[in-house]
Amino acid sequence: MKVTLSQAIEQLKSNSVVALPTETVYGLAARFDSDSAVQQVFNLKKRPQDNPLIIHVEDQSQIKPFASYFPSDFEQLAKAFWPGPLTVILPVKANAILPIVCAGLETVAFRVPAHPLTLQVLNAVGPLVMPSANLSGSPSSTNPEHVEHDFGKDFPVLDGGVCAKGLESTIVHFYEGRWVIVRQGSISAEVIESVLGYRPVIMQKSDRVIAPGQHYRHYAPCAKLVFERRCDEPPYILGFRERDYPTGSRVLLLGSLANPEETAENLYRVLRQLDEEGAEWAWVDLDFPQDGLWATIRERLQRAAGIH
Ligand code: TXA
Ligand code: MG
């Protein structure tokens, strides 16, 4: 159910949960300082309690009271990417944040989102936790209809249109003297390198530092995604505009090979469409570049396929 900006603000102030738009994906918002509101977010998403949440703030200055220390180059990262799709993990000050938010860790994640409506909400309500507005394990929501599909027609959503980025924020963590990527996202390692002067290493599932959420199956439709060509005419193909595919297959276009931003924006909508159409399986054309935003797209497809 679409709500107005002032309704969204009122409901959040009274400790209800509301879905809000961001430039990456829709988020399930609740006041960060309300134990019951945060618990509702976990319940609604059916999210494991050991998976911490990102605190969203209107302005970098608002995180000062909560972090015990700011690692080197934090200022540069914030200046380069906020508001925008970067999440930064910082050491949490003792007793400054509800344990449920950090899932008991000694760190806490922050982000300043770049959507004008949500910045107005943050200005009026204060910091908000905001996991992606999808049932745990499913593809994230990139438009209000996806949110209503997962949480029901009556669930309050502030309509901010289609999310421009379409993939979640990139999460960085300062580890052993360097920033590392613990979740790939809308900002590629190469773009972060242009600010830091070195390329942050992308942590793998087996590494010691990783966003806890990366251990779970994620972003997955019910339809099975297959990468090896099993037959000449797969029932469904996820592919690219420039390519020719068999005429007997139903092709869902991800975008153009010349424009990874377009595929990023479309990816979760296309994964959800497979389930809406009742697809059992789809072959995914993974013949695209390895670098930049394509690396995040490949990682999301692999996770959606249950590989990783
Ligand atoms: O783009 C985004 O980041 C979206 C929009 C709504 O802002 N939010 C989002 O939240 O993707 P969520 O909860 O779906 O994913 C947050 C990820 C999880 O994998 C979680 O494990 C990780 O962030 N995370 C949160 N706090 C952390 C911490 N203290 N240390 C390591 N990872 C953390
Ligand atoms: Mg999520």
PDB file of N, CA and C in Angstrom, residues 170-260:
ATOM      1  N   THR A 170      28.024  -1.606  -1.874  1.00  0.00           N
ATOM      2  CA  THR A 170      29.282  -2.323  -1.637  1.00  0.00           C
ATOM      3  C   THR A 170      29.654  -2.115  -0.168  1.00  0.00           C
ATOM      4  N   ILE A 171      30.028  -3.207   0.522  1.00  0.00           N
ATOM      5  CA  ILE A 171      30.367  -3.079   1.947  1.00  0.00           C
ATOM      6  C   ILE A 171      31.877  -3.224   2.127  1.00  0.00           C
ATOM      7  N   VAL A 172      32.468  -2.231   2.795  1.00  0.00           N
ATOM      8  CA  VAL A 172      33.910  -2.296   3.052  1.00  0.00           C
ATOM      9  C   VAL A 172      34.195  -2.334   4.545  1.00  0.00           C
ATOM     10  N   HIS A 173      35.305  -2.965   4.876  1.00  0.00           N
ATOM     11  CA  HIS A 173      35.722  -3.194   6.265  1.00  0.00           C
ATOM     12  C   HIS A 173      37.225  -2.943   6.309  1.00  0.00           C
ATOM     13  N   PHE A 174      37.700  -2.274   7.362  1.00  0.00           N
ATOM     14  CA  PHE A 174      39.136  -2.032   7.506  1.00  0.00           C
ATOM     15  C   PHE A 174      39.737  -3.206   8.254  1.00  0.00           C
ATOM     16  N   TYR A 175      40.642  -3.920   7.596  1.00  0.00           N
ATOM     17  CA  TYR A 175      41.136  -5.173   8.165  1.00  0.00           C
ATOM     18  C   TYR A 175      42.638  -5.272   7.941  1.00  0.00           C
ATOM     19  N   GLU A 176      43.367  -5.434   9.021  1.00  0.00           N
ATOM     20  CA  GLU A 176      44.829  -5.544   8.981  1.00  0.00           C
ATOM     21  C   GLU A 176      45.455  -4.434   8.142  1.00  0.00           C
ATOM     22  N   GLY A 177      45.004  -3.186   8.411  1.00  0.00           N
ATOM     23  CA  GLY A 177      45.641  -2.023   7.803  1.00  0.00           C
ATOM     24  C   GLY A 177      45.162  -1.637   6.419  1.00  0.00           C
ATOM     25  N   ARG A 178      44.172  -2.369   5.888  1.00  0.00           N
ATOM     26  CA  ARG A 178      43.662  -2.043   4.548  1.00  0.00           C
ATOM     27  C   ARG A 178      42.154  -2.207   4.495  1.00  0.00           C
ATOM     28  N   TRP A 179      41.528  -1.468   3.597  1.00  0.00           N
ATOM     29  CA  TRP A 179      40.092  -1.674   3.371  1.00  0.00           C
ATOM     30  C   TRP A 179      39.909  -2.907   2.477  1.00  0.00           C
ATOM     31  N   VAL A 180      38.979  -3.746   2.851  1.00  0.00           N
ATOM     32  CA  VAL A 180      38.643  -4.913   2.019  1.00  0.00           C
ATOM     33  C   VAL A 180      37.139  -4.877   1.733  1.00  0.00           C
ATOM     34  N   ILE A 181      36.736  -5.555   0.676  1.00  0.00           N
ATOM     35  CA  ILE A 181      35.308  -5.615   0.321  1.00  0.00           C
ATOM     36  C   ILE A 181      34.721  -6.892   0.916  1.00  0.00           C
ATOM     37  N   VAL A 182      33.734  -6.739   1.789  1.00  0.00           N
ATOM     38  CA  VAL A 182      33.111  -7.933   2.386  1.00  0.00           C
ATOM     39  C   VAL A 182      31.778  -8.266   1.717  1.00  0.00           C
ATOM     40  N   ARG A 183      31.266  -7.353   0.897  1.00  0.00           N
ATOM     41  CA  ARG A 183      30.149  -7.687  -0.005  1.00  0.00           C
ATOM     42  C   ARG A 183      30.317  -6.841  -1.250  1.00  0.00           C
ATOM     43  N   GLN A 184      30.395  -7.489  -2.414  1.00  0.00           N
ATOM     44  CA  GLN A 184      30.453  -6.730  -3.659  1.00  0.00           C
ATOM     45  C   GLN A 184      29.125  -6.007  -3.855  1.00  0.00           C
ATOM     46  N   GLY A 185      29.156  -4.910  -4.590  1.00  0.00           N
ATOM     47  CA  GLY A 185      27.922  -4.154  -4.763  1.00  0.00           C
ATOM     48  C   GLY A 185      28.007  -3.178  -5.910  1.00  0.00           C
ATOM     49  N   SER A 186      27.223  -2.109  -5.803  1.00  0.00           N
ATOM     50  CA  SER A 186      27.072  -1.145  -6.903  1.00  0.00           C
ATOM     51  C   SER A 186      28.355  -0.400  -7.243  1.00  0.00           C
ATOM     52  N   ILE A 187      29.267  -0.302  -6.293  1.00  0.00           N
ATOM     53  CA  ILE A 187      30.541   0.378  -6.573  1.00  0.00           C
ATOM     54  C   ILE A 187      31.608  -0.698  -6.733  1.00  0.00           C
ATOM     55  N   SER A 188      32.279  -0.692  -7.873  1.00  0.00           N
ATOM     56  CA  SER A 188      33.243  -1.762  -8.144  1.00  0.00           C
ATOM     57  C   SER A 188      34.541  -1.534  -7.379  1.00  0.00           C
ATOM     58  N   ALA A 189      35.330  -2.610  -7.263  1.00  0.00           N
ATOM     59  CA  ALA A 189      36.649  -2.515  -6.606  1.00  0.00           C
ATOM     60  C   ALA A 189      37.529  -1.497  -7.329  1.00  0.00           C
ATOM     61  N   GLU A 190      37.395  -1.428  -8.653  1.00  0.00           N
ATOM     62  CA  GLU A 190      38.222  -0.500  -9.434  1.00  0.00           C
ATOM     63  C   GLU A 190      37.909   0.955  -9.083  1.00  0.00           C
ATOM     64  N   VAL A 191      36.624   1.243  -8.879  1.00  0.00           N
ATOM     65  CA  VAL A 191      36.241   2.628  -8.551  1.00  0.00           C
ATOM     66  C   VAL A 191      36.733   2.992  -7.143  1.00  0.00           C
ATOM     67  N   ILE A 192      36.675   2.037  -6.226  1.00  0.00           N
ATOM     68  CA  ILE A 192      37.195   2.307  -4.873  1.00  0.00           C
ATOM     69  C   ILE A 192      38.716   2.498  -4.937  1.00  0.00           C
ATOM     70  N   GLU A 193      39.353   1.722  -5.797  1.00  0.00           N
ATOM     71  CA  GLU A 193      40.805   1.867  -5.974  1.00  0.00           C
ATOM     72  C   GLU A 193      41.167   3.291  -6.397  1.00  0.00           C
ATOM     73  N   SER A 194      40.314   3.891  -7.221  1.00  0.00           N
ATOM     74  CA  SER A 194      40.628   5.242  -7.713  1.00  0.00           C
ATOM     75  C   SER A 194      40.639   6.253  -6.570  1.00  0.00           C
ATOM     76  N   VAL A 195      40.019   5.924  -5.452  1.00  0.00           N
ATOM     77  CA  VAL A 195      40.022   6.823  -4.289  1.00  0.00           C
ATOM     78  C   VAL A 195      41.138   6.444  -3.305  1.00  0.00           C
ATOM     79  N   LEU A 196      41.302   5.133  -3.064  1.00  0.00           N
ATOM     80  CA  LEU A 196      42.261   4.682  -2.044  1.00  0.00           C
ATOM     81  C   LEU A 196      43.696   4.600  -2.563  1.00  0.00           C
ATOM     82  N   GLY A 197      43.842   4.428  -3.873  1.00  0.00           N
ATOM     83  CA  GLY A 197      45.182   4.246  -4.428  1.00  0.00           C
ATOM     84  C   GLY A 197      45.618   2.789  -4.427  1.00  0.00           C
ATOM     85  N   TYR A 198      44.810   1.901  -3.900  1.00  0.00           N
ATOM     86  CA  TYR A 198      45.057   0.460  -4.023  1.00  0.00           C
ATOM     87  C   TYR A 198      43.708  -0.227  -4.208  1.00  0.00           C
ATOM     88  N   ARG A 199      43.746  -1.422  -4.796  1.00  0.00           N
ATOM     89  CA  ARG A 199      42.470  -2.097  -5.036  1.00  0.00           C
ATOM     90  C   ARG A 199      42.086  -2.947  -3.827  1.00  0.00           C
ATOM     91  N   PRO A 200      40.940  -2.666  -3.218  1.00  0.00           N
ATOM     92  CA  PRO A 200      40.568  -3.472  -2.059  1.00  0.00           C
ATOM     93  C   PRO A 200      40.331  -4.927  -2.460  1.00  0.00           C
ATOM     94  N   VAL A 201      40.860  -5.829  -1.650  1.00  0.00           N
ATOM     95  CA  VAL A 201      40.685  -7.259  -1.918  1.00  0.00           C
ATOM     96  C   VAL A 201      39.217  -7.627  -1.674  1.00  0.00           C
ATOM     97  N   ILE A 202      38.679  -8.497  -2.517  1.00  0.00           N
ATOM     98  CA  ILE A 202      37.305  -8.974  -2.326  1.00  0.00           C
ATOM     99  C   ILE A 202      37.357 -10.254  -1.498  1.00  0.00           C
ATOM    100  N   MET A 203      36.793 -10.198  -0.300  1.00  0.00           N
ATOM    101  CA  MET A 203      36.847 -11.356   0.593  1.00  0.00           C
ATOM    102  C   MET A 203      35.936 -12.468   0.091  1.00  0.00           C
ATOM    103  N   GLN A 204      36.367 -13.701   0.258  1.00  0.00           N
ATOM    104  CA  GLN A 204      35.573 -14.854  -0.158  1.00  0.00           C
ATOM    105  C   GLN A 204      34.902 -15.481   1.051  1.00  0.00           C
ATOM    106  N   LYS A 205      33.959 -16.355   0.785  1.00  0.00           N
ATOM    107  CA  LYS A 205      33.173 -16.948   1.858  1.00  0.00           C
ATOM    108  C   LYS A 205      34.046 -17.639   2.916  1.00  0.00           C
ATOM    109  N   SER A 206      35.184 -18.166   2.470  1.00  0.00           N
ATOM    110  CA  SER A 206      36.044 -18.899   3.405  1.00  0.00           C
ATOM    111  C   SER A 206      36.925 -17.956   4.235  1.00  0.00           C
ATOM    112  N   ASP A 207      36.980 -16.668   3.851  1.00  0.00           N
ATOM    113  CA  ASP A 207      37.849 -15.733   4.583  1.00  0.00           C
ATOM    114  C   ASP A 207      37.283 -15.412   5.954  1.00  0.00           C
ATOM    115  N   ARG A 208      38.185 -14.938   6.816  1.00  0.00           N
ATOM    116  CA  ARG A 208      37.779 -14.679   8.198  1.00  0.00           C
ATOM    117  C   ARG A 208      36.827 -13.475   8.294  1.00  0.00           C
ATOM    118  N   VAL A 209      37.136 -12.394   7.583  1.00  0.00           N
ATOM    119  CA  VAL A 209      36.199 -11.257   7.622  1.00  0.00           C
ATOM    120  C   VAL A 209      35.289 -11.303   6.421  1.00  0.00           C
ATOM    121  N   ILE A 210      34.037 -11.288   6.697  1.00  0.00           N
ATOM    122  CA  ILE A 210      33.035 -11.356   5.631  1.00  0.00           C
ATOM    123  C   ILE A 210      31.746 -10.844   6.261  1.00  0.00           C
ATOM    124  N   ALA A 211      30.884 -10.225   5.470  1.00  0.00           N
ATOM    125  CA  ALA A 211      29.584  -9.836   6.025  1.00  0.00           C
ATOM    126  C   ALA A 211      28.849 -11.125   6.387  1.00  0.00           C
ATOM    127  N   PRO A 212      28.343 -11.247   7.619  1.00  0.00           N
ATOM    128  CA  PRO A 212      27.698 -12.507   8.021  1.00  0.00           C
ATOM    129  C   PRO A 212      26.639 -12.969   7.022  1.00  0.00           C
ATOM    130  N   GLY A 213      25.950 -12.012   6.400  1.00  0.00           N
ATOM    131  CA  GLY A 213      24.888 -12.360   5.450  1.00  0.00           C
ATOM    132  C   GLY A 213      25.395 -13.152   4.262  1.00  0.00           C
ATOM    133  N   GLN A 214      26.691 -13.047   3.979  1.00  0.00           N
ATOM    134  CA  GLN A 214      27.250 -13.722   2.803  1.00  0.00           C
ATOM    135  C   GLN A 214      27.297 -15.241   2.986  1.00  0.00           C
ATOM    136  N   HIS A 215      27.088 -15.697   4.210  1.00  0.00           N
ATOM    137  CA  HIS A 215      27.085 -17.140   4.432  1.00  0.00           C
ATOM    138  C   HIS A 215      25.753 -17.787   4.042  1.00  0.00           C
ATOM    139  N   TYR A 216      24.737 -16.968   3.859  1.00  0.00           N
ATOM    140  CA  TYR A 216      23.417 -17.527   3.553  1.00  0.00           C
ATOM    141  C   TYR A 216      23.169 -17.570   2.055  1.00  0.00           C
ATOM    142  N   ARG A 217      22.260 -18.483   1.638  1.00  0.00           N
ATOM    143  CA  ARG A 217      21.812 -18.472   0.232  1.00  0.00           C
ATOM    144  C   ARG A 217      21.065 -17.163   0.025  1.00  0.00           C
ATOM    145  N   HIS A 218      21.228 -16.586  -1.146  1.00  0.00           N
ATOM    146  CA  HIS A 218      20.813 -15.214  -1.331  1.00  0.00           C
ATOM    147  C   HIS A 218      20.323 -14.921  -2.722  1.00  0.00           C
ATOM    148  N   TYR A 219      19.512 -13.933  -2.850  1.00  0.00           N
ATOM    149  CA  TYR A 219      19.144 -13.341  -4.142  1.00  0.00           C
ATOM    150  C   TYR A 219      18.528 -14.372  -5.087  1.00  0.00           C
ATOM    151  N   ALA A 220      17.993 -15.465  -4.533  1.00  0.00           N
ATOM    152  CA  ALA A 220      17.649 -16.607  -5.378  1.00  0.00           C
ATOM    153  C   ALA A 220      16.162 -16.691  -5.702  1.00  0.00           C
ATOM    154  N   PRO A 221      15.824 -16.858  -6.992  1.00  0.00           N
ATOM    155  CA  PRO A 221      14.433 -17.159  -7.353  1.00  0.00           C
ATOM    156  C   PRO A 221      14.164 -18.642  -7.097  1.00  0.00           C
ATOM    157  N   CYS A 222      12.918 -19.078  -7.210  1.00  0.00           N
ATOM    158  CA  CYS A 222      12.623 -20.521  -7.108  1.00  0.00           C
ATOM    159  C   CYS A 222      13.162 -21.242  -8.334  1.00  0.00           C
ATOM    160  N   ALA A 223      13.083 -20.576  -9.483  1.00  0.00           N
ATOM    161  CA  ALA A 223      13.588 -21.188 -10.719  1.00  0.00           C
ATOM    162  C   ALA A 223      15.076 -21.483 -10.569  1.00  0.00           C
ATOM    163  N   LYS A 224      15.507 -22.600 -11.150  1.00  0.00           N
ATOM    164  CA  LYS A 224      16.925 -22.957 -11.078  1.00  0.00           C
ATOM    165  C   LYS A 224      17.686 -22.227 -12.185  1.00  0.00           C
ATOM    166  N   LEU A 225      18.819 -21.650 -11.828  1.00  0.00           N
ATOM    167  CA  LEU A 225      19.663 -21.016 -12.844  1.00  0.00           C
ATOM    168  C   LEU A 225      20.783 -21.972 -13.211  1.00  0.00           C
ATOM    169  N   VAL A 226      20.992 -22.120 -14.516  1.00  0.00           N
ATOM    170  CA  VAL A 226      21.962 -23.091 -15.017  1.00  0.00           C
ATOM    171  C   VAL A 226      22.965 -22.351 -15.891  1.00  0.00           C
ATOM    172  N   PHE A 227      24.247 -22.662 -15.736  1.00  0.00           N
ATOM    173  CA  PHE A 227      25.274 -21.945 -16.500  1.00  0.00           C
ATOM    174  C   PHE A 227      25.830 -22.764 -17.670  1.00  0.00           C
ATOM    175  N   GLU A 228      25.756 -24.089 -17.563  1.00  0.00           N
ATOM    176  CA  GLU A 228      26.250 -24.880 -18.695  1.00  0.00           C
ATOM    177  C   GLU A 228      25.058 -25.158 -19.622  1.00  0.00           C
ATOM    178  N   ARG A 229      25.367 -25.173 -20.933  1.00  0.00           N
ATOM    179  CA  ARG A 229      24.296 -25.315 -21.930  1.00  0.00           C
ATOM    180  C   ARG A 229      23.844 -26.770 -21.968  1.00  0.00           C
ATOM    181  N   ARG A 230      22.676 -27.069 -21.367  1.00  0.00           N
ATOM    182  CA  ARG A 230      22.213 -28.460 -21.267  1.00  0.00           C
ATOM    183  C   ARG A 230      21.562 -28.971 -22.539  1.00  0.00           C
ATOM    184  N   CYS A 231      20.958 -28.035 -23.290  1.00  0.00           N
ATOM    185  CA  CYS A 231      20.240 -28.455 -24.494  1.00  0.00           C
ATOM    186  C   CYS A 231      20.214 -27.285 -25.473  1.00  0.00           C
ATOM    187  N   ASP A 232      19.782 -27.544 -26.704  1.00  0.00           N
ATOM    188  CA  ASP A 232      19.807 -26.486 -27.726  1.00  0.00           C
ATOM    189  C   ASP A 232      18.808 -25.379 -27.438  1.00  0.00           C
ATOM    190  N   GLU A 233      17.653 -25.760 -26.934  1.00  0.00           N
ATOM    191  CA  GLU A 233      16.613 -24.750 -26.696  1.00  0.00           C
ATOM    192  C   GLU A 233      16.153 -24.773 -25.245  1.00  0.00           C
ATOM    193  N   PRO A 234      16.892 -24.125 -24.344  1.00  0.00           N
ATOM    194  CA  PRO A 234      16.423 -24.075 -22.955  1.00  0.00           C
ATOM    195  C   PRO A 234      15.075 -23.354 -22.907  1.00  0.00           C
ATOM    196  N   PRO A 235      14.204 -23.704 -21.940  1.00  0.00           N
ATOM    197  CA  PRO A 235      12.893 -23.049 -21.903  1.00  0.00           C
ATOM    198  C   PRO A 235      13.020 -21.536 -21.679  1.00  0.00           C
ATOM    199  N   TYR A 236      13.967 -21.151 -20.851  1.00  0.00           N
ATOM    200  CA  TYR A 236      14.202 -19.724 -20.586  1.00  0.00           C
ATOM    201  C   TYR A 236      15.684 -19.419 -20.749  1.00  0.00           C
ATOM    202  N   ILE A 237      15.961 -18.211 -21.248  1.00  0.00           N
ATOM    203  CA  ILE A 237      17.354 -17.738 -21.333  1.00  0.00           C
ATOM    204  C   ILE A 237      17.414 -16.337 -20.736  1.00  0.00           C
ATOM    205  N   LEU A 238      18.391 -16.109 -19.861  1.00  0.00           N
ATOM    206  CA  LEU A 238      18.681 -14.732 -19.428  1.00  0.00           C
ATOM    207  C   LEU A 238      19.877 -14.283 -20.255  1.00  0.00           C
ATOM    208  N   GLY A 239      19.667 -13.250 -21.068  1.00  0.00           N
ATOM    209  CA  GLY A 239      20.733 -12.901 -22.004  1.00  0.00           C
ATOM    210  C   GLY A 239      20.776 -11.431 -22.361  1.00  0.00           C
ATOM    211  N   PHE A 240      21.488 -11.158 -23.447  1.00  0.00           N
ATOM    212  CA  PHE A 240      21.810  -9.779 -23.813  1.00  0.00           C
ATOM    213  C   PHE A 240      21.270  -9.410 -25.193  1.00  0.00           C
ATOM    214  N   ARG A 241      20.938  -8.144 -25.324  1.00  0.00           N
ATOM    215  CA  ARG A 241      20.286  -7.622 -26.525  1.00  0.00           C
ATOM    216  C   ARG A 241      21.077  -7.916 -27.799  1.00  0.00           C
ATOM    217  N   GLU A 242      22.399  -7.855 -27.731  1.00  0.00           N
ATOM    218  CA  GLU A 242      23.228  -7.995 -28.939  1.00  0.00           C
ATOM    219  C   GLU A 242      23.296  -9.437 -29.445  1.00  0.00           C
ATOM    220  N   ARG A 243      22.882 -10.396 -28.629  1.00  0.00           N
ATOM    221  CA  ARG A 243      23.110 -11.798 -28.984  1.00  0.00           C
ATOM    222  C   ARG A 243      21.874 -12.424 -29.641  1.00  0.00           C
ATOM    223  N   ASP A 244      22.133 -13.425 -30.468  1.00  0.00           N
ATOM    224  CA  ASP A 244      21.039 -14.222 -31.042  1.00  0.00           C
ATOM    225  C   ASP A 244      20.898 -15.488 -30.224  1.00  0.00           C
ATOM    226  N   TYR A 245      19.695 -15.804 -29.836  1.00  0.00           N
ATOM    227  CA  TYR A 245      19.436 -17.035 -29.075  1.00  0.00           C
ATOM    228  C   TYR A 245      18.419 -17.871 -29.839  1.00  0.00           C
ATOM    229  N   PRO A 246      18.299 -19.166 -29.486  1.00  0.00           N
ATOM    230  CA  PRO A 246      17.339 -20.020 -30.205  1.00  0.00           C
ATOM    231  C   PRO A 246      15.917 -19.459 -30.140  1.00  0.00           C
ATOM    232  N   THR A 247      15.199 -19.551 -31.242  1.00  0.00           N
ATOM    233  CA  THR A 247      13.867 -18.935 -31.307  1.00  0.00           C
ATOM    234  C   THR A 247      12.844 -19.659 -30.440  1.00  0.00           C
ATOM    235  N   GLY A 248      13.118 -20.930 -30.117  1.00  0.00           N
ATOM    236  CA  GLY A 248      12.162 -21.683 -29.287  1.00  0.00           C
ATOM    237  C   GLY A 248      12.265 -21.360 -27.805  1.00  0.00           C
ATOM    238  N   SER A 249      13.275 -20.604 -27.399  1.00  0.00           N
ATOM    239  CA  SER A 249      13.449 -20.262 -25.985  1.00  0.00           C
ATOM    240  C   SER A 249      12.783 -18.927 -25.687  1.00  0.00           C
ATOM    241  N   ARG A 250      12.290 -18.788 -24.467  1.00  0.00           N
ATOM    242  CA  ARG A 250      11.802 -17.473 -24.054  1.00  0.00           C
ATOM    243  C   ARG A 250      13.006 -16.721 -23.475  1.00  0.00           C
ATOM    244  N   VAL A 251      13.351 -15.592 -24.126  1.00  0.00           N
ATOM    245  CA  VAL A 251      14.537 -14.833 -23.706  1.00  0.00           C
ATOM    246  C   VAL A 251      14.111 -13.655 -22.844  1.00  0.00           C
ATOM    247  N   LEU A 252      14.640 -13.584 -21.621  1.00  0.00           N
ATOM    248  CA  LEU A 252      14.430 -12.403 -20.783  1.00  0.00           C
ATOM    249  C   LEU A 252      15.719 -11.594 -20.840  1.00  0.00           C
ATOM    250  N   LEU A 253      15.603 -10.358 -21.324  1.00  0.00           N
ATOM    251  CA  LEU A 253      16.803  -9.560 -21.539  1.00  0.00           C
ATOM    252  C   LEU A 253      17.290  -8.907 -20.252  1.00  0.00           C
ATOM    253  N   LEU A 254      18.586  -9.077 -19.994  1.00  0.00           N
ATOM    254  CA  LEU A 254      19.205  -8.398 -18.854  1.00  0.00           C
ATOM    255  C   LEU A 254      19.613  -6.978 -19.245  1.00  0.00           C
ATOM    256  N   GLY A 255      19.956  -6.795 -20.510  1.00  0.00           N
ATOM    257  CA  GLY A 255      20.372  -5.470 -20.979  1.00  0.00           C
ATOM    258  C   GLY A 255      21.349  -5.608 -22.122  1.00  0.00           C
ATOM    259  N   SER A 256      22.217  -4.581 -22.247  1.00  0.00           N
ATOM    260  CA  SER A 256      23.198  -4.556 -23.319  1.00  0.00           C
ATOM    261  C   SER A 256      24.577  -4.900 -22.774  1.00  0.00           C
ATOM    262  N   LEU A 257      25.369  -5.590 -23.590  1.00  0.00           N
ATOM    263  CA  LEU A 257      26.740  -5.919 -23.178  1.00  0.00           C
ATOM    264  C   LEU A 257      27.603  -4.668 -23.067  1.00  0.00           C
ATOM    265  N   ALA A 258      27.115  -3.566 -23.644  1.00  0.00           N
ATOM    266  CA  ALA A 258      27.890  -2.322 -23.592  1.00  0.00           C
ATOM    267  C   ALA A 258      27.607  -1.527 -22.323  1.00  0.00           C
ATOM    268  N   ASN A 259      26.676  -2.015 -21.490  1.00  0.00           N
ATOM    269  CA  ASN A 259      26.197  -1.170 -20.393  1.00  0.00           C
ATOM    270  C   ASN A 259      25.859  -1.991 -19.137  1.00  0.00           C
ATOM    271  N   PRO A 260      26.859  -2.272 -18.301  1.00  0.00           N
ATOM    272  CA  PRO A 260      26.581  -3.092 -17.111  1.00  0.00           C
ATOM    273  C   PRO A 260      25.577  -2.445 -16.159  1.00  0.00           C
TER     274      PRO A 260
END
